[in-house]
Amino acid sequence: MLGLVDGTGLGCRVWVPPRVYAPQEDTFLLANALGRLPLTPGAAVLDVGTGTGALALAAARRGARVTAVDRARRAVVTTRVNAALAGLRVEVMRGDLLEPVSHRRFDVVLSNPPYVPAPEPGLPRRGPSLAWDAGHSGRALVDRICDGAAGVLRPGGVLLLVHSALCGVPPTLERLGRAGLHATVEDRRCVPFGPVLSSRRKWLEMRGLIGPGEEKEELVVIRAERAEEAGK
């Protein structure tokens, strides 16, 4: 079992099997943003790229009706197990980002997608890098979420999306704006490079994504809101 420290906003322990993304700084930052969001009992919450289901469980503990989606079969099983261990009800679906729920609408959409810039241009097909690699720019999945989030949000609904500043904050804000959402930076946190970014330091420098000797990345939570319907 993985113990989560006080103050993360998750308030639980989760089982983390091999090759499933363990909750860490980006998860905790997004959980804190969720904790500040007013969430009425019965609110419909979607967790996209759920991993262990830690964020889905945090929402379910507040009385939300939670749906969790992940493309990795192992993550789907892990989330179901963690929900059962916690005694919480979470609908877990396997599929590609928003596609399994494209016909539904939610009050809140959460996402901690893969966002790490990678030397390989495409997305990995298997292995642990499925949880973090997102093409040269790191935006292969972030852009798709930005483009599709408005379609699954109810009027007045909120998207909370976390990613690294290495893949660009202005492009996220601009893309969400073009999709009809009002987007702002909700939170930021600088953290030391983990093993993946440390191993890519020279490549990141060559790409101009970091400066010489840089050893920290900035994590950013973006909040995007869909406007209320006229007359509401």
PDB file of C-alpha atoms in Angstrom, residues 23-220:
ATOM      1  CA  PRO A  23       0.096   9.516  -6.862  1.00  0.00           C
ATOM      2  CA  GLN A  24       2.762  12.207  -6.558  1.00  0.00           C
ATOM      3  CA  GLU A  25       3.204  15.975  -6.687  1.00  0.00           C
ATOM      4  CA  ASP A  26       0.955  16.586  -9.698  1.00  0.00           C
ATOM      5  CA  THR A  27      -1.757  14.395  -8.177  1.00  0.00           C
ATOM      6  CA  PHE A  28      -1.529  16.235  -4.864  1.00  0.00           C
ATOM      7  CA  LEU A  29      -1.619  19.664  -6.528  1.00  0.00           C
ATOM      8  CA  LEU A  30      -4.760  18.711  -8.451  1.00  0.00           C
ATOM      9  CA  ALA A  31      -6.319  17.195  -5.330  1.00  0.00           C
ATOM     10  CA  ASN A  32      -5.764  20.449  -3.456  1.00  0.00           C
ATOM     11  CA  ALA A  33      -7.471  22.362  -6.266  1.00  0.00           C
ATOM     12  CA  LEU A  34     -10.382  19.923  -6.109  1.00  0.00           C
ATOM     13  CA  GLY A  35     -10.560  20.446  -2.343  1.00  0.00           C
ATOM     14  CA  ARG A  36     -11.054  24.190  -2.854  1.00  0.00           C
ATOM     15  CA  LEU A  37     -13.834  23.637  -5.379  1.00  0.00           C
ATOM     16  CA  PRO A  38     -17.405  23.748  -4.023  1.00  0.00           C
ATOM     17  CA  LEU A  39     -18.812  20.288  -4.671  1.00  0.00           C
ATOM     18  CA  THR A  40     -22.447  19.617  -3.908  1.00  0.00           C
ATOM     19  CA  PRO A  41     -23.510  16.094  -2.886  1.00  0.00           C
ATOM     20  CA  GLY A  42     -24.441  14.124  -5.964  1.00  0.00           C
ATOM     21  CA  ALA A  43     -22.393  16.289  -8.325  1.00  0.00           C
ATOM     22  CA  ALA A  44     -21.275  14.400 -11.429  1.00  0.00           C
ATOM     23  CA  VAL A  45     -17.464  14.193 -11.542  1.00  0.00           C
ATOM     24  CA  LEU A  46     -15.291  12.703 -14.281  1.00  0.00           C
ATOM     25  CA  ASP A  47     -11.669  11.677 -13.672  1.00  0.00           C
ATOM     26  CA  VAL A  48      -9.853  11.284 -17.011  1.00  0.00           C
ATOM     27  CA  GLY A  49      -6.684   9.173 -16.918  1.00  0.00           C
ATOM     28  CA  THR A  50      -7.493   7.970 -13.431  1.00  0.00           C
ATOM     29  CA  GLY A  51      -4.424   5.751 -12.799  1.00  0.00           C
ATOM     30  CA  THR A  52      -4.862   4.399  -9.273  1.00  0.00           C
ATOM     31  CA  GLY A  53      -8.179   6.214  -8.903  1.00  0.00           C
ATOM     32  CA  ALA A  54      -6.843   8.406  -6.076  1.00  0.00           C
ATOM     33  CA  LEU A  55      -8.519  11.573  -7.371  1.00  0.00           C
ATOM     34  CA  ALA A  56     -11.737   9.736  -8.141  1.00  0.00           C
ATOM     35  CA  LEU A  57     -11.818   8.482  -4.551  1.00  0.00           C
ATOM     36  CA  ALA A  58     -11.171  11.995  -3.208  1.00  0.00           C
ATOM     37  CA  ALA A  59     -14.246  13.221  -5.106  1.00  0.00           C
ATOM     38  CA  ALA A  60     -16.354  10.228  -4.075  1.00  0.00           C
ATOM     39  CA  ARG A  61     -15.534  10.874  -0.420  1.00  0.00           C
ATOM     40  CA  ARG A  62     -17.217  14.253  -0.796  1.00  0.00           C
ATOM     41  CA  GLY A  63     -20.434  12.616  -1.974  1.00  0.00           C
ATOM     42  CA  ALA A  64     -19.951  13.056  -5.713  1.00  0.00           C
ATOM     43  CA  ARG A  65     -21.140  10.582  -8.318  1.00  0.00           C
ATOM     44  CA  VAL A  66     -17.807   9.700  -9.902  1.00  0.00           C
ATOM     45  CA  THR A  67     -16.888   8.190 -13.252  1.00  0.00           C
ATOM     46  CA  ALA A  68     -13.235   7.288 -13.863  1.00  0.00           C
ATOM     47  CA  VAL A  69     -11.700   6.553 -17.274  1.00  0.00           C
ATOM     48  CA  ASP A  70      -8.313   5.156 -18.263  1.00  0.00           C
ATOM     49  CA  ARG A  71      -7.001   3.549 -21.447  1.00  0.00           C
ATOM     50  CA  ALA A  72      -4.789   1.106 -19.516  1.00  0.00           C
ATOM     51  CA  ARG A  73      -6.495  -2.109 -18.449  1.00  0.00           C
ATOM     52  CA  ARG A  74      -4.210  -2.342 -15.411  1.00  0.00           C
ATOM     53  CA  ALA A  75      -5.273   1.123 -14.238  1.00  0.00           C
ATOM     54  CA  VAL A  76      -8.960   0.224 -14.624  1.00  0.00           C
ATOM     55  CA  VAL A  77      -8.494  -2.861 -12.437  1.00  0.00           C
ATOM     56  CA  THR A  78      -6.453  -0.876  -9.913  1.00  0.00           C
ATOM     57  CA  THR A  79      -9.117   1.814  -9.577  1.00  0.00           C
ATOM     58  CA  ARG A  80     -11.841  -0.777  -9.094  1.00  0.00           C
ATOM     59  CA  VAL A  81      -9.806  -2.472  -6.374  1.00  0.00           C
ATOM     60  CA  ASN A  82      -9.044   0.806  -4.602  1.00  0.00           C
ATOM     61  CA  ALA A  83     -12.703   1.851  -4.704  1.00  0.00           C
ATOM     62  CA  ALA A  84     -13.710  -1.497  -3.223  1.00  0.00           C
ATOM     63  CA  LEU A  85     -11.057  -1.254  -0.501  1.00  0.00           C
ATOM     64  CA  ALA A  86     -12.270   2.241   0.367  1.00  0.00           C
ATOM     65  CA  GLY A  87     -15.922   1.215   0.346  1.00  0.00           C
ATOM     66  CA  LEU A  88     -16.711   3.879  -2.245  1.00  0.00           C
ATOM     67  CA  ARG A  89     -18.773   3.687  -5.400  1.00  0.00           C
ATOM     68  CA  VAL A  90     -16.920   4.698  -8.557  1.00  0.00           C
ATOM     69  CA  GLU A  91     -17.951   3.843 -12.099  1.00  0.00           C
ATOM     70  CA  VAL A  92     -14.751   2.793 -13.893  1.00  0.00           C
ATOM     71  CA  MET A  93     -14.523   2.627 -17.677  1.00  0.00           C
ATOM     72  CA  ARG A  94     -11.733   1.652 -20.032  1.00  0.00           C
ATOM     73  CA  GLY A  95     -11.287   3.886 -23.043  1.00  0.00           C
ATOM     74  CA  ASP A  96      -9.483   6.732 -24.772  1.00  0.00           C
ATOM     75  CA  LEU A  97      -9.796   9.985 -22.808  1.00  0.00           C
ATOM     76  CA  LEU A  98     -13.291  11.461 -23.224  1.00  0.00           C
ATOM     77  CA  GLU A  99     -14.574   9.044 -25.849  1.00  0.00           C
ATOM     78  CA  PRO A 100     -16.346   6.606 -23.466  1.00  0.00           C
ATOM     79  CA  VAL A 101     -18.416   9.467 -21.993  1.00  0.00           C
ATOM     80  CA  SER A 102     -18.845  11.736 -25.015  1.00  0.00           C
ATOM     81  CA  HIS A 103     -22.640  11.443 -24.722  1.00  0.00           C
ATOM     82  CA  ARG A 104     -22.698  12.482 -21.043  1.00  0.00           C
ATOM     83  CA  ARG A 105     -22.310  15.758 -19.135  1.00  0.00           C
ATOM     84  CA  PHE A 106     -20.478  16.443 -15.866  1.00  0.00           C
ATOM     85  CA  ASP A 107     -20.253  19.191 -13.271  1.00  0.00           C
ATOM     86  CA  VAL A 108     -16.508  18.690 -12.814  1.00  0.00           C
ATOM     87  CA  VAL A 109     -13.859  17.111 -15.021  1.00  0.00           C
ATOM     88  CA  LEU A 110     -10.476  16.262 -13.506  1.00  0.00           C
ATOM     89  CA  SER A 111      -7.442  15.219 -15.505  1.00  0.00           C
ATOM     90  CA  ASN A 112      -3.797  14.460 -14.815  1.00  0.00           C
ATOM     91  CA  PRO A 113      -2.890  13.151 -18.285  1.00  0.00           C
ATOM     92  CA  PRO A 114       0.518  12.146 -19.651  1.00  0.00           C
ATOM     93  CA  TYR A 115       2.316  15.419 -20.442  1.00  0.00           C
ATOM     94  CA  VAL A 116       6.075  14.783 -20.414  1.00  0.00           C
ATOM     95  CA  PRO A 117       7.912  15.836 -23.611  1.00  0.00           C
ATOM     96  CA  ALA A 118       9.581  12.759 -25.072  1.00  0.00           C
ATOM     97  CA  PRO A 119      12.267  12.077 -27.698  1.00  0.00           C
ATOM     98  CA  GLU A 120       9.837   9.733 -29.458  1.00  0.00           C
ATOM     99  CA  PRO A 121       7.252  11.613 -31.572  1.00  0.00           C
ATOM    100  CA  GLY A 122       4.299   9.286 -30.990  1.00  0.00           C
ATOM    101  CA  LEU A 123       2.592   7.918 -27.906  1.00  0.00           C
ATOM    102  CA  PRO A 124       3.934   4.710 -26.356  1.00  0.00           C
ATOM    103  CA  ARG A 125       1.845   1.604 -26.940  1.00  0.00           C
ATOM    104  CA  ARG A 126       2.837  -0.264 -23.798  1.00  0.00           C
ATOM    105  CA  GLY A 127       4.953  -0.130 -20.681  1.00  0.00           C
ATOM    106  CA  PRO A 128       5.165   2.331 -17.785  1.00  0.00           C
ATOM    107  CA  SER A 129       5.843   5.308 -20.083  1.00  0.00           C
ATOM    108  CA  LEU A 130       2.159   5.159 -21.077  1.00  0.00           C
ATOM    109  CA  ALA A 131       1.562   7.108 -17.848  1.00  0.00           C
ATOM    110  CA  TRP A 132       3.778  10.083 -18.693  1.00  0.00           C
ATOM    111  CA  ASP A 133       5.115  10.312 -22.290  1.00  0.00           C
ATOM    112  CA  ALA A 134       3.134  12.572 -24.650  1.00  0.00           C
ATOM    113  CA  GLY A 135       5.184  13.144 -27.814  1.00  0.00           C
ATOM    114  CA  HIS A 136       7.844  15.773 -28.602  1.00  0.00           C
ATOM    115  CA  SER A 137       5.796  18.676 -27.253  1.00  0.00           C
ATOM    116  CA  GLY A 138       4.156  16.832 -24.364  1.00  0.00           C
ATOM    117  CA  ARG A 139       0.794  18.033 -25.659  1.00  0.00           C
ATOM    118  CA  ALA A 140      -0.510  14.987 -27.531  1.00  0.00           C
ATOM    119  CA  LEU A 141      -3.188  14.320 -24.896  1.00  0.00           C
ATOM    120  CA  VAL A 142      -3.441  17.748 -23.252  1.00  0.00           C
ATOM    121  CA  ASP A 143      -4.614  19.268 -26.546  1.00  0.00           C
ATOM    122  CA  ARG A 144      -7.292  16.625 -27.007  1.00  0.00           C
ATOM    123  CA  ILE A 145      -8.640  17.250 -23.511  1.00  0.00           C
ATOM    124  CA  CYS A 146      -8.678  21.008 -24.147  1.00  0.00           C
ATOM    125  CA  ASP A 147     -10.592  20.482 -27.384  1.00  0.00           C
ATOM    126  CA  GLY A 148     -13.139  18.052 -25.943  1.00  0.00           C
ATOM    127  CA  ALA A 149     -13.770  19.202 -22.377  1.00  0.00           C
ATOM    128  CA  ALA A 150     -16.476  21.734 -23.228  1.00  0.00           C
ATOM    129  CA  GLY A 151     -18.514  18.966 -24.840  1.00  0.00           C
ATOM    130  CA  VAL A 152     -18.746  16.951 -21.619  1.00  0.00           C
ATOM    131  CA  LEU A 153     -19.218  19.852 -19.185  1.00  0.00           C
ATOM    132  CA  ARG A 154     -22.617  21.045 -18.078  1.00  0.00           C
ATOM    133  CA  PRO A 155     -23.270  24.815 -18.153  1.00  0.00           C
ATOM    134  CA  GLY A 156     -21.359  26.217 -15.199  1.00  0.00           C
ATOM    135  CA  GLY A 157     -19.137  23.129 -15.112  1.00  0.00           C
ATOM    136  CA  VAL A 158     -15.421  23.232 -14.323  1.00  0.00           C
ATOM    137  CA  LEU A 159     -12.374  21.488 -15.772  1.00  0.00           C
ATOM    138  CA  LEU A 160      -9.305  21.088 -13.529  1.00  0.00           C
ATOM    139  CA  LEU A 161      -6.284  20.026 -15.571  1.00  0.00           C
ATOM    140  CA  VAL A 162      -2.720  19.596 -14.306  1.00  0.00           C
ATOM    141  CA  HIS A 163       0.402  19.476 -16.445  1.00  0.00           C
ATOM    142  CA  SER A 164       4.011  20.636 -16.579  1.00  0.00           C
ATOM    143  CA  ALA A 165       4.917  24.125 -17.756  1.00  0.00           C
ATOM    144  CA  LEU A 166       7.426  22.340 -20.003  1.00  0.00           C
ATOM    145  CA  CYS A 167       4.602  21.630 -22.437  1.00  0.00           C
ATOM    146  CA  GLY A 168       3.416  25.242 -22.376  1.00  0.00           C
ATOM    147  CA  VAL A 169       0.838  27.069 -20.295  1.00  0.00           C
ATOM    148  CA  PRO A 170      -0.225  29.787 -22.808  1.00  0.00           C
ATOM    149  CA  PRO A 171      -1.136  27.174 -25.465  1.00  0.00           C
ATOM    150  CA  THR A 172      -3.436  25.466 -22.948  1.00  0.00           C
ATOM    151  CA  LEU A 173      -5.173  28.703 -21.987  1.00  0.00           C
ATOM    152  CA  GLU A 174      -5.550  29.724 -25.637  1.00  0.00           C
ATOM    153  CA  ARG A 175      -6.846  26.341 -26.737  1.00  0.00           C
ATOM    154  CA  LEU A 176      -9.423  26.202 -23.945  1.00  0.00           C
ATOM    155  CA  GLY A 177     -10.499  29.734 -24.823  1.00  0.00           C
ATOM    156  CA  ARG A 178     -11.039  28.737 -28.448  1.00  0.00           C
ATOM    157  CA  ALA A 179     -13.177  25.854 -27.202  1.00  0.00           C
ATOM    158  CA  GLY A 180     -15.450  28.329 -25.442  1.00  0.00           C
ATOM    159  CA  LEU A 181     -14.143  27.963 -21.883  1.00  0.00           C
ATOM    160  CA  HIS A 182     -12.872  30.691 -19.568  1.00  0.00           C
ATOM    161  CA  ALA A 183      -9.455  29.419 -18.474  1.00  0.00           C
ATOM    162  CA  THR A 184      -7.106  30.648 -15.750  1.00  0.00           C
ATOM    163  CA  VAL A 185      -4.120  29.326 -13.807  1.00  0.00           C
ATOM    164  CA  GLU A 186      -5.456  27.961 -10.521  1.00  0.00           C
ATOM    165  CA  ASP A 187      -2.190  26.911  -8.873  1.00  0.00           C
ATOM    166  CA  ARG A 188       1.530  26.424  -9.479  1.00  0.00           C
ATOM    167  CA  ARG A 189       4.285  24.470  -7.785  1.00  0.00           C
ATOM    168  CA  CYS A 190       7.971  23.959  -8.591  1.00  0.00           C
ATOM    169  CA  VAL A 191       9.299  20.465  -7.940  1.00  0.00           C
ATOM    170  CA  PRO A 192      12.664  18.775  -8.521  1.00  0.00           C
ATOM    171  CA  PHE A 193      13.060  16.682 -11.659  1.00  0.00           C
ATOM    172  CA  GLY A 194      12.144  13.056 -11.161  1.00  0.00           C
ATOM    173  CA  PRO A 195      14.040  10.178 -12.770  1.00  0.00           C
ATOM    174  CA  VAL A 196      12.371  10.588 -16.193  1.00  0.00           C
ATOM    175  CA  LEU A 197      13.134  14.283 -16.642  1.00  0.00           C
ATOM    176  CA  SER A 198      16.583  13.879 -15.112  1.00  0.00           C
ATOM    177  CA  SER A 199      17.416  11.228 -17.707  1.00  0.00           C
ATOM    178  CA  ARG A 200      16.272  13.624 -20.485  1.00  0.00           C
ATOM    179  CA  ARG A 201      18.028  16.764 -19.276  1.00  0.00           C
ATOM    180  CA  LYS A 202      20.370  17.025 -22.285  1.00  0.00           C
ATOM    181  CA  TRP A 203      17.534  16.428 -24.760  1.00  0.00           C
ATOM    182  CA  LEU A 204      15.346  19.015 -23.003  1.00  0.00           C
ATOM    183  CA  GLU A 205      18.218  21.519 -23.173  1.00  0.00           C
ATOM    184  CA  MET A 206      18.703  20.857 -26.893  1.00  0.00           C
ATOM    185  CA  ARG A 207      14.981  21.442 -27.442  1.00  0.00           C
ATOM    186  CA  GLY A 208      15.192  24.730 -25.541  1.00  0.00           C
ATOM    187  CA  LEU A 209      12.663  23.551 -22.963  1.00  0.00           C
ATOM    188  CA  ILE A 210      15.038  24.078 -20.024  1.00  0.00           C
ATOM    189  CA  GLY A 211      18.166  26.097 -19.405  1.00  0.00           C
ATOM    190  CA  PRO A 212      21.628  24.651 -18.712  1.00  0.00           C
ATOM    191  CA  GLY A 213      21.760  23.003 -15.308  1.00  0.00           C
ATOM    192  CA  GLU A 214      18.047  23.437 -14.649  1.00  0.00           C
ATOM    193  CA  GLU A 215      16.778  20.805 -12.226  1.00  0.00           C
ATOM    194  CA  LYS A 216      13.187  21.804 -11.448  1.00  0.00           C
ATOM    195  CA  GLU A 217       9.906  21.877 -13.346  1.00  0.00           C
ATOM    196  CA  GLU A 218       6.826  23.932 -12.683  1.00  0.00           C
ATOM    197  CA  LEU A 219       3.531  22.088 -12.332  1.00  0.00           C
ATOM    198  CA  VAL A 220       0.411  24.065 -13.173  1.00  0.00           C
TER     199      VAL A 220
END
